[in-house]
């Protein structure tokens, strides 16, 4: 069974997303074990303080190194981690290839700090992979951790049912955007499902999907300034 450990100063923010839908089912099926660690549980001073003012001044507070070191060193002593992932806007932009690589491992750790929020010695000592999920700023690494976990866990064999198969997903094999999907009703308000999908003509449906996919993929490349 794959194991994913997440260290966070706001662990409550992870509980509901990790225990919903496909991530919940993957844990129930014993395909993955996801363990959330509350940073405050590793603060050993009597006030359980986890943050402090930055040296050199500046606004805001930083998460102190000691609780991270305590927690991470304990985990490392218990098993070997394939990747210790450190979400940071300065990291490598996350993509499907990274998700594939992470999904083929045994033990992952994700250190969820806050931007300008973790004493840098934690990253320096432990991070094997510094990851950003895009060019915008979030308040913390928790949403990054969730994006990584969701994208990784759904790739593990047995997590998705046949009908949810990841094999022909958008972006799965190279950079391909899938054709749009529709269900009943065939007409809703003034909106009609494309006629060909109602025709039952298998070959024509296949050709239509390929054509739509080509159009959407070209459009996607254009709006994202690729090629
Ligand atoms: Cl990894 N962290 C934060 N705080 N914001 C982000 C990010 C990471 N990736 C994109 N935005």
PDB file of C-alpha atoms and ligand atoms in Angstrom:
ATOM      1  CA  UNK A   1       0.000   0.000   0.000  1.00  0.00           C
ATOM      2  CA  UNK A   2       1.246   3.472  -0.883  1.00  0.00           C
ATOM      3  CA  UNK A   3       1.662   5.874   2.035  1.00  0.00           C
ATOM      4  CA  UNK A   4       1.491   9.679   1.928  1.00  0.00           C
ATOM      5  CA  UNK A   5       2.369  11.818   4.980  1.00  0.00           C
ATOM      6  CA  UNK A   6       1.462  15.517   5.070  1.00  0.00           C
ATOM      7  CA  UNK A   7       2.750  17.938   7.686  1.00  0.00           C
ATOM      8  CA  UNK A   8       0.621  21.049   8.165  1.00  0.00           C
ATOM      9  CA  UNK A   9      -0.006  23.878  10.624  1.00  0.00           C
ATOM     10  CA  UNK A  10      -3.679  23.812   9.567  1.00  0.00           C
ATOM     11  CA  UNK A  11      -4.440  20.078   9.325  1.00  0.00           C
ATOM     12  CA  UNK A  12      -8.217  20.605   9.590  1.00  0.00           C
ATOM     13  CA  UNK A  13      -8.165  22.168   6.131  1.00  0.00           C
ATOM     14  CA  UNK A  14      -7.106  18.805   4.666  1.00  0.00           C
ATOM     15  CA  UNK A  15      -9.552  16.473   6.385  1.00  0.00           C
ATOM     16  CA  UNK A  16     -12.687  16.929   4.312  1.00  0.00           C
ATOM     17  CA  UNK A  17     -11.043  16.914   0.842  1.00  0.00           C
ATOM     18  CA  UNK A  18      -9.038  13.795   1.738  1.00  0.00           C
ATOM     19  CA  UNK A  19     -12.151  11.996   2.973  1.00  0.00           C
ATOM     20  CA  UNK A  20     -14.452  12.656   0.027  1.00  0.00           C
ATOM     21  CA  UNK A  21     -15.175  10.839  -3.224  1.00  0.00           C
ATOM     22  CA  UNK A  22     -12.323   8.984  -4.925  1.00  0.00           C
ATOM     23  CA  UNK A  23      -9.631   9.788  -2.337  1.00  0.00           C
ATOM     24  CA  UNK A  24     -11.924   8.425   0.366  1.00  0.00           C
ATOM     25  CA  UNK A  25     -12.605   5.286  -1.663  1.00  0.00           C
ATOM     26  CA  UNK A  26      -8.889   4.724  -2.365  1.00  0.00           C
ATOM     27  CA  UNK A  27      -8.201   4.754   1.375  1.00  0.00           C
ATOM     28  CA  UNK A  28     -11.157   2.469   2.128  1.00  0.00           C
ATOM     29  CA  UNK A  29      -9.840   0.037  -0.508  1.00  0.00           C
ATOM     30  CA  UNK A  30      -6.460   0.060   1.291  1.00  0.00           C
ATOM     31  CA  UNK A  31      -4.713   1.248  -1.875  1.00  0.00           C
ATOM     32  CA  UNK A  32      -3.288   4.316  -0.162  1.00  0.00           C
ATOM     33  CA  UNK A  33      -2.805   5.422   3.443  1.00  0.00           C
ATOM     34  CA  UNK A  34      -2.851   9.205   3.895  1.00  0.00           C
ATOM     35  CA  UNK A  35      -1.619  10.478   7.265  1.00  0.00           C
ATOM     36  CA  UNK A  36      -1.994  14.129   8.301  1.00  0.00           C
ATOM     37  CA  UNK A  37       0.388  15.432  10.965  1.00  0.00           C
ATOM     38  CA  UNK A  38      -0.441  18.512  13.009  1.00  0.00           C
ATOM     39  CA  UNK A  39       2.715  20.629  13.234  1.00  0.00           C
ATOM     40  CA  UNK A  40       1.657  21.857  16.686  1.00  0.00           C
ATOM     41  CA  UNK A  41       1.901  18.299  18.047  1.00  0.00           C
ATOM     42  CA  UNK A  42       5.663  18.568  17.501  1.00  0.00           C
ATOM     43  CA  UNK A  43       6.111  21.886  19.334  1.00  0.00           C
ATOM     44  CA  UNK A  44       7.726  20.852  22.574  1.00  0.00           C
ATOM     45  CA  UNK A  45       7.943  24.200  24.393  1.00  0.00           C
ATOM     46  CA  UNK A  46       5.247  24.825  26.948  1.00  0.00           C
ATOM     47  CA  UNK A  47       3.325  27.345  24.827  1.00  0.00           C
ATOM     48  CA  UNK A  48       3.385  25.023  21.784  1.00  0.00           C
ATOM     49  CA  UNK A  49       4.549  27.918  19.668  1.00  0.00           C
ATOM     50  CA  UNK A  50       5.057  27.087  15.995  1.00  0.00           C
ATOM     51  CA  UNK A  51       5.756  30.536  14.540  1.00  0.00           C
ATOM     52  CA  UNK A  52       8.046  33.477  15.214  1.00  0.00           C
ATOM     53  CA  UNK A  53       9.195  36.794  13.713  1.00  0.00           C
ATOM     54  CA  UNK A  54      11.593  36.715  10.736  1.00  0.00           C
ATOM     55  CA  UNK A  55      15.251  37.635  11.288  1.00  0.00           C
ATOM     56  CA  UNK A  56      16.098  40.755   9.312  1.00  0.00           C
ATOM     57  CA  UNK A  57      12.592  42.098   9.740  1.00  0.00           C
ATOM     58  CA  UNK A  58       9.665  42.200   7.343  1.00  0.00           C
ATOM     59  CA  UNK A  59       5.978  41.536   7.691  1.00  0.00           C
ATOM     60  CA  UNK A  60       4.316  38.362   8.895  1.00  0.00           C
ATOM     61  CA  UNK A  61       5.438  35.352  10.856  1.00  0.00           C
ATOM     62  CA  UNK A  62       7.486  32.297   9.935  1.00  0.00           C
ATOM     63  CA  UNK A  63       6.979  28.693  10.930  1.00  0.00           C
ATOM     64  CA  UNK A  64       9.828  27.702  13.243  1.00  0.00           C
ATOM     65  CA  UNK A  65      12.213  24.935  12.169  1.00  0.00           C
ATOM     66  CA  UNK A  66      12.158  22.712  15.283  1.00  0.00           C
ATOM     67  CA  UNK A  67       8.600  21.281  15.014  1.00  0.00           C
ATOM     68  CA  UNK A  68       9.246  20.381  11.344  1.00  0.00           C
ATOM     69  CA  UNK A  69      12.591  18.770  12.190  1.00  0.00           C
ATOM     70  CA  UNK A  70      11.005  16.779  15.050  1.00  0.00           C
ATOM     71  CA  UNK A  71       8.176  15.515  12.876  1.00  0.00           C
ATOM     72  CA  UNK A  72      10.205  14.832   9.723  1.00  0.00           C
ATOM     73  CA  UNK A  73      13.072  13.112  11.560  1.00  0.00           C
ATOM     74  CA  UNK A  74      10.590  10.825  13.315  1.00  0.00           C
ATOM     75  CA  UNK A  75       8.948   9.885   9.998  1.00  0.00           C
ATOM     76  CA  UNK A  76      12.287   9.367   8.234  1.00  0.00           C
ATOM     77  CA  UNK A  77      13.407   7.040  11.042  1.00  0.00           C
ATOM     78  CA  UNK A  78      10.322   4.881  10.460  1.00  0.00           C
ATOM     79  CA  UNK A  79      10.487   4.339   6.657  1.00  0.00           C
ATOM     80  CA  UNK A  80      12.352   5.398   3.555  1.00  0.00           C
ATOM     81  CA  UNK A  81      10.682   8.221   1.589  1.00  0.00           C
ATOM     82  CA  UNK A  82      10.951   8.225  -2.205  1.00  0.00           C
ATOM     83  CA  UNK A  83      10.191  11.951  -2.326  1.00  0.00           C
ATOM     84  CA  UNK A  84       9.960  14.702   0.289  1.00  0.00           C
ATOM     85  CA  UNK A  85       7.901  17.308  -1.529  1.00  0.00           C
ATOM     86  CA  UNK A  86       8.183  20.974  -0.551  1.00  0.00           C
ATOM     87  CA  UNK A  87       5.479  23.182  -2.130  1.00  0.00           C
ATOM     88  CA  UNK A  88       6.933  26.571  -3.015  1.00  0.00           C
ATOM     89  CA  UNK A  89       6.136  29.162  -5.723  1.00  0.00           C
ATOM     90  CA  UNK A  90       9.836  28.963  -6.664  1.00  0.00           C
ATOM     91  CA  UNK A  91       9.630  25.246  -7.424  1.00  0.00           C
ATOM     92  CA  UNK A  92       9.267  23.227 -10.608  1.00  0.00           C
ATOM     93  CA  UNK A  93       5.844  23.679 -12.206  1.00  0.00           C
ATOM     94  CA  UNK A  94       3.809  20.550 -11.516  1.00  0.00           C
ATOM     95  CA  UNK A  95       2.571  18.498 -14.462  1.00  0.00           C
ATOM     96  CA  UNK A  96       1.164  15.102 -15.422  1.00  0.00           C
ATOM     97  CA  UNK A  97       4.617  13.611 -15.912  1.00  0.00           C
ATOM     98  CA  UNK A  98       5.532  14.425 -12.291  1.00  0.00           C
ATOM     99  CA  UNK A  99       2.187  12.980 -11.162  1.00  0.00           C
ATOM    100  CA  UNK A 100       2.954   9.755 -13.065  1.00  0.00           C
ATOM    101  CA  UNK A 101       6.399   9.519 -11.466  1.00  0.00           C
ATOM    102  CA  UNK A 102       5.078  10.149  -7.951  1.00  0.00           C
ATOM    103  CA  UNK A 103       2.277   7.610  -8.464  1.00  0.00           C
ATOM    104  CA  UNK A 104       4.781   4.813  -9.069  1.00  0.00           C
ATOM    105  CA  UNK A 105       6.441   5.211  -5.660  1.00  0.00           C
ATOM    106  CA  UNK A 106       5.869   3.707  -2.205  1.00  0.00           C
ATOM    107  CA  UNK A 107       6.232   6.535   0.359  1.00  0.00           C
ATOM    108  CA  UNK A 108       5.701  10.266  -0.171  1.00  0.00           C
ATOM    109  CA  UNK A 109       5.969  13.144   2.308  1.00  0.00           C
ATOM    110  CA  UNK A 110       4.579  16.625   1.677  1.00  0.00           C
ATOM    111  CA  UNK A 111       5.681  19.547   3.832  1.00  0.00           C
ATOM    112  CA  UNK A 112       2.888  22.131   3.661  1.00  0.00           C
ATOM    113  CA  UNK A 113       4.134  25.478   4.887  1.00  0.00           C
ATOM    114  CA  UNK A 114       3.105  28.989   4.064  1.00  0.00           C
ATOM    115  CA  UNK A 115       4.582  31.286   1.465  1.00  0.00           C
ATOM    116  CA  UNK A 116       7.286  33.292   3.225  1.00  0.00           C
ATOM    117  CA  UNK A 117       6.233  30.917   5.957  1.00  0.00           C
ATOM    118  CA  UNK A 118       8.801  28.215   6.711  1.00  0.00           C
ATOM    119  CA  UNK A 119      12.295  28.727   8.069  1.00  0.00           C
ATOM    120  CA  UNK A 120      14.352  27.872   4.985  1.00  0.00           C
ATOM    121  CA  UNK A 121      16.515  25.350   6.821  1.00  0.00           C
ATOM    122  CA  UNK A 122      13.594  22.881   6.623  1.00  0.00           C
ATOM    123  CA  UNK A 123      13.672  23.016   2.809  1.00  0.00           C
ATOM    124  CA  UNK A 124      17.465  22.969   2.773  1.00  0.00           C
ATOM    125  CA  UNK A 125      17.745  19.864   4.960  1.00  0.00           C
ATOM    126  CA  UNK A 126      14.833  17.719   3.778  1.00  0.00           C
ATOM    127  CA  UNK A 127      13.274  18.746   0.437  1.00  0.00           C
ATOM    128  CA  UNK A 128      13.953  16.411  -2.481  1.00  0.00           C
ATOM    129  CA  UNK A 129      11.341  18.028  -4.771  1.00  0.00           C
ATOM    130  CA  UNK A 130      10.376  21.729  -4.732  1.00  0.00           C
ATOM    131  CA  UNK A 131       7.034  22.031  -6.516  1.00  0.00           C
ATOM    132  CA  UNK A 132       4.795  24.920  -7.646  1.00  0.00           C
ATOM    133  CA  UNK A 133       1.333  24.313  -9.112  1.00  0.00           C
ATOM    134  CA  UNK A 134       1.294  27.460 -11.245  1.00  0.00           C
ATOM    135  CA  UNK A 135       2.134  31.119 -11.537  1.00  0.00           C
ATOM    136  CA  UNK A 136      -0.061  32.604  -8.848  1.00  0.00           C
ATOM    137  CA  UNK A 137       0.185  32.905  -5.078  1.00  0.00           C
ATOM    138  CA  UNK A 138      -1.661  30.776  -2.532  1.00  0.00           C
ATOM    139  CA  UNK A 139      -1.709  31.320   1.229  1.00  0.00           C
ATOM    140  CA  UNK A 140      -0.199  27.931   1.996  1.00  0.00           C
ATOM    141  CA  UNK A 141       0.953  24.545   0.773  1.00  0.00           C
ATOM    142  CA  UNK A 142      -2.224  22.674   1.752  1.00  0.00           C
ATOM    143  CA  UNK A 143      -4.035  23.215  -1.558  1.00  0.00           C
ATOM    144  CA  UNK A 144      -0.839  22.262  -3.359  1.00  0.00           C
ATOM    145  CA  UNK A 145      -0.633  19.071  -1.286  1.00  0.00           C
ATOM    146  CA  UNK A 146      -4.245  18.245  -2.166  1.00  0.00           C
ATOM    147  CA  UNK A 147      -3.654  18.844  -5.879  1.00  0.00           C
ATOM    148  CA  UNK A 148      -0.612  16.571  -5.830  1.00  0.00           C
ATOM    149  CA  UNK A 149      -2.344  13.842  -3.808  1.00  0.00           C
ATOM    150  CA  UNK A 150      -5.481  13.878  -5.959  1.00  0.00           C
ATOM    151  CA  UNK A 151      -3.520  13.728  -9.218  1.00  0.00           C
ATOM    152  CA  UNK A 152      -1.237  10.960  -7.907  1.00  0.00           C
ATOM    153  CA  UNK A 153      -3.755   8.709  -6.176  1.00  0.00           C
ATOM    154  CA  UNK A 154      -6.152   8.507  -9.137  1.00  0.00           C
ATOM    155  CA  UNK A 155      -3.304   7.014 -11.209  1.00  0.00           C
ATOM    156  CA  UNK A 156      -2.685   4.090  -8.846  1.00  0.00           C
ATOM    157  CA  UNK A 157      -4.109   0.843 -10.299  1.00  0.00           C
ATOM    158  CA  UNK A 158      -7.407  -0.095  -8.619  1.00  0.00           C
ATOM    159  CA  UNK A 159      -8.369   3.448  -7.583  1.00  0.00           C
ATOM    160  CA  UNK A 160     -10.503   4.331 -10.583  1.00  0.00           C
ATOM    161  CA  UNK A 161     -13.185   1.962 -11.849  1.00  0.00           C
ATOM    162  CA  UNK A 162     -13.161   1.014 -15.555  1.00  0.00           C
ATOM    163  CA  UNK A 163     -15.753   3.686 -16.341  1.00  0.00           C
ATOM    164  CA  UNK A 164     -13.516   6.328 -14.750  1.00  0.00           C
ATOM    165  CA  UNK A 165     -10.403   5.075 -16.538  1.00  0.00           C
ATOM    166  CA  UNK A 166      -7.494   7.498 -16.542  1.00  0.00           C
ATOM    167  CA  UNK A 167      -6.083   6.070 -19.768  1.00  0.00           C
ATOM    168  CA  UNK A 168      -7.616   8.562 -22.214  1.00  0.00           C
ATOM    169  CA  UNK A 169      -7.813  11.565 -19.929  1.00  0.00           C
ATOM    170  CA  UNK A 170      -7.018  15.008 -21.188  1.00  0.00           C
ATOM    171  CA  UNK A 171      -3.258  15.521 -20.925  1.00  0.00           C
ATOM    172  CA  UNK A 172      -2.605  11.842 -20.213  1.00  0.00           C
ATOM    173  CA  UNK A 173      -0.751  10.867 -23.373  1.00  0.00           C
ATOM    174  CA  UNK A 174       1.156  13.922 -24.424  1.00  0.00           C
ATOM    175  CA  UNK A 175      -0.663  17.235 -24.417  1.00  0.00           C
ATOM    176  CA  UNK A 176      -4.139  16.249 -25.628  1.00  0.00           C
ATOM    177  CA  UNK A 177      -7.436  17.860 -24.620  1.00  0.00           C
ATOM    178  CA  UNK A 178     -10.446  15.538 -24.839  1.00  0.00           C
ATOM    179  CA  UNK A 179     -13.687  16.159 -26.739  1.00  0.00           C
ATOM    180  CA  UNK A 180     -16.589  17.506 -24.644  1.00  0.00           C
ATOM    181  CA  UNK A 181     -19.134  15.149 -23.026  1.00  0.00           C
ATOM    182  CA  UNK A 182     -22.928  15.349 -22.818  1.00  0.00           C
ATOM    183  CA  UNK A 183     -25.711  13.405 -21.115  1.00  0.00           C
ATOM    184  CA  UNK A 184     -29.519  13.600 -21.128  1.00  0.00           C
ATOM    185  CA  UNK A 185     -31.555  15.618 -21.848  1.00  0.00           C
ATOM    186  CA  UNK A 186     -30.613  15.898 -25.542  1.00  0.00           C
ATOM    187  CA  UNK A 187     -32.207  19.356 -25.536  1.00  0.00           C
ATOM    188  CA  UNK A 188     -32.092  21.691 -22.569  1.00  0.00           C
ATOM    189  CA  UNK A 189     -33.324  25.286 -22.787  1.00  0.00           C
ATOM    190  CA  UNK A 190     -31.958  26.345 -26.209  1.00  0.00           C
ATOM    191  CA  UNK A 191     -28.918  24.066 -25.919  1.00  0.00           C
ATOM    192  CA  UNK A 192     -28.653  20.936 -28.084  1.00  0.00           C
ATOM    193  CA  UNK A 193     -26.295  17.981 -27.791  1.00  0.00           C
ATOM    194  CA  UNK A 194     -24.327  17.583 -31.062  1.00  0.00           C
ATOM    195  CA  UNK A 195     -26.445  15.492 -33.445  1.00  0.00           C
ATOM    196  CA  UNK A 196     -23.713  12.975 -34.252  1.00  0.00           C
ATOM    197  CA  UNK A 197     -23.612  11.773 -30.630  1.00  0.00           C
ATOM    198  CA  UNK A 198     -27.299  10.805 -30.840  1.00  0.00           C
ATOM    199  CA  UNK A 199     -26.860   9.008 -34.171  1.00  0.00           C
ATOM    200  CA  UNK A 200     -25.520   5.718 -32.843  1.00  0.00           C
ATOM    201  CA  UNK A 201     -23.047   5.789 -35.726  1.00  0.00           C
ATOM    202  CA  UNK A 202     -19.923   4.522 -33.979  1.00  0.00           C
ATOM    203  CA  UNK A 203     -17.371   5.454 -36.633  1.00  0.00           C
ATOM    204  CA  UNK A 204     -18.788   8.957 -37.085  1.00  0.00           C
ATOM    205  CA  UNK A 205     -18.803   9.497 -33.315  1.00  0.00           C
ATOM    206  CA  UNK A 206     -15.152   8.446 -33.146  1.00  0.00           C
ATOM    207  CA  UNK A 207     -14.209  10.798 -35.986  1.00  0.00           C
ATOM    208  CA  UNK A 208     -16.148  13.662 -34.355  1.00  0.00           C
ATOM    209  CA  UNK A 209     -14.374  13.128 -31.025  1.00  0.00           C
ATOM    210  CA  UNK A 210     -10.971  13.102 -32.733  1.00  0.00           C
ATOM    211  CA  UNK A 211     -11.798  16.294 -34.636  1.00  0.00           C
ATOM    212  CA  UNK A 212     -13.087  18.084 -31.509  1.00  0.00           C
ATOM    213  CA  UNK A 213     -10.026  16.948 -29.572  1.00  0.00           C
ATOM    214  CA  UNK A 214      -7.757  18.360 -32.284  1.00  0.00           C
ATOM    215  CA  UNK A 215      -9.592  21.704 -32.278  1.00  0.00           C
ATOM    216  CA  UNK A 216      -9.560  21.992 -28.477  1.00  0.00           C
ATOM    217  CA  UNK A 217      -5.902  20.989 -28.254  1.00  0.00           C
ATOM    218  CA  UNK A 218      -4.887  23.638 -30.821  1.00  0.00           C
ATOM    219  CA  UNK A 219      -7.001  26.245 -29.012  1.00  0.00           C
ATOM    220  CA  UNK A 220      -5.438  25.244 -25.690  1.00  0.00           C
ATOM    221  CA  UNK A 221      -1.909  25.566 -27.074  1.00  0.00           C
ATOM    222  CA  UNK A 222      -2.746  28.984 -28.497  1.00  0.00           C
ATOM    223  CA  UNK A 223      -4.270  30.447 -25.324  1.00  0.00           C
ATOM    224  CA  UNK A 224      -1.317  29.094 -23.343  1.00  0.00           C
ATOM    225  CA  UNK A 225       1.299  30.445 -25.787  1.00  0.00           C
ATOM    226  CA  UNK A 226       2.680  27.005 -26.649  1.00  0.00           C
ATOM    227  CA  UNK A 227       4.266  26.444 -30.105  1.00  0.00           C
TER     228      UNK A 227
HETATM  229 CL1  LIG B   1       3.725  25.581  -4.073  1.00  0.00          CL
HETATM  230  N1  LIG B   1       2.771  27.684  -2.826  1.00  0.00           N
HETATM  231  C1  LIG B   1       2.089  28.825  -2.773  1.00  0.00           C
HETATM  232  N2  LIG B   1       2.001  29.468  -1.610  1.00  0.00           N
HETATM  233  N3  LIG B   1       1.479  29.368  -3.812  1.00  0.00           N
HETATM  234  C2  LIG B   1       1.559  28.693  -4.944  1.00  0.00           C
HETATM  235  C3  LIG B   1       2.242  27.498  -5.087  1.00  0.00           C
HETATM  236  C4  LIG B   1       2.865  27.014  -3.985  1.00  0.00           C
HETATM  237  N4  LIG B   1       2.133  27.075  -6.357  1.00  0.00           N
HETATM  238  C5  LIG B   1       1.413  28.003  -6.970  1.00  0.00           C
HETATM  239  N5  LIG B   1       1.059  28.965  -6.137  1.00  0.00           N
END
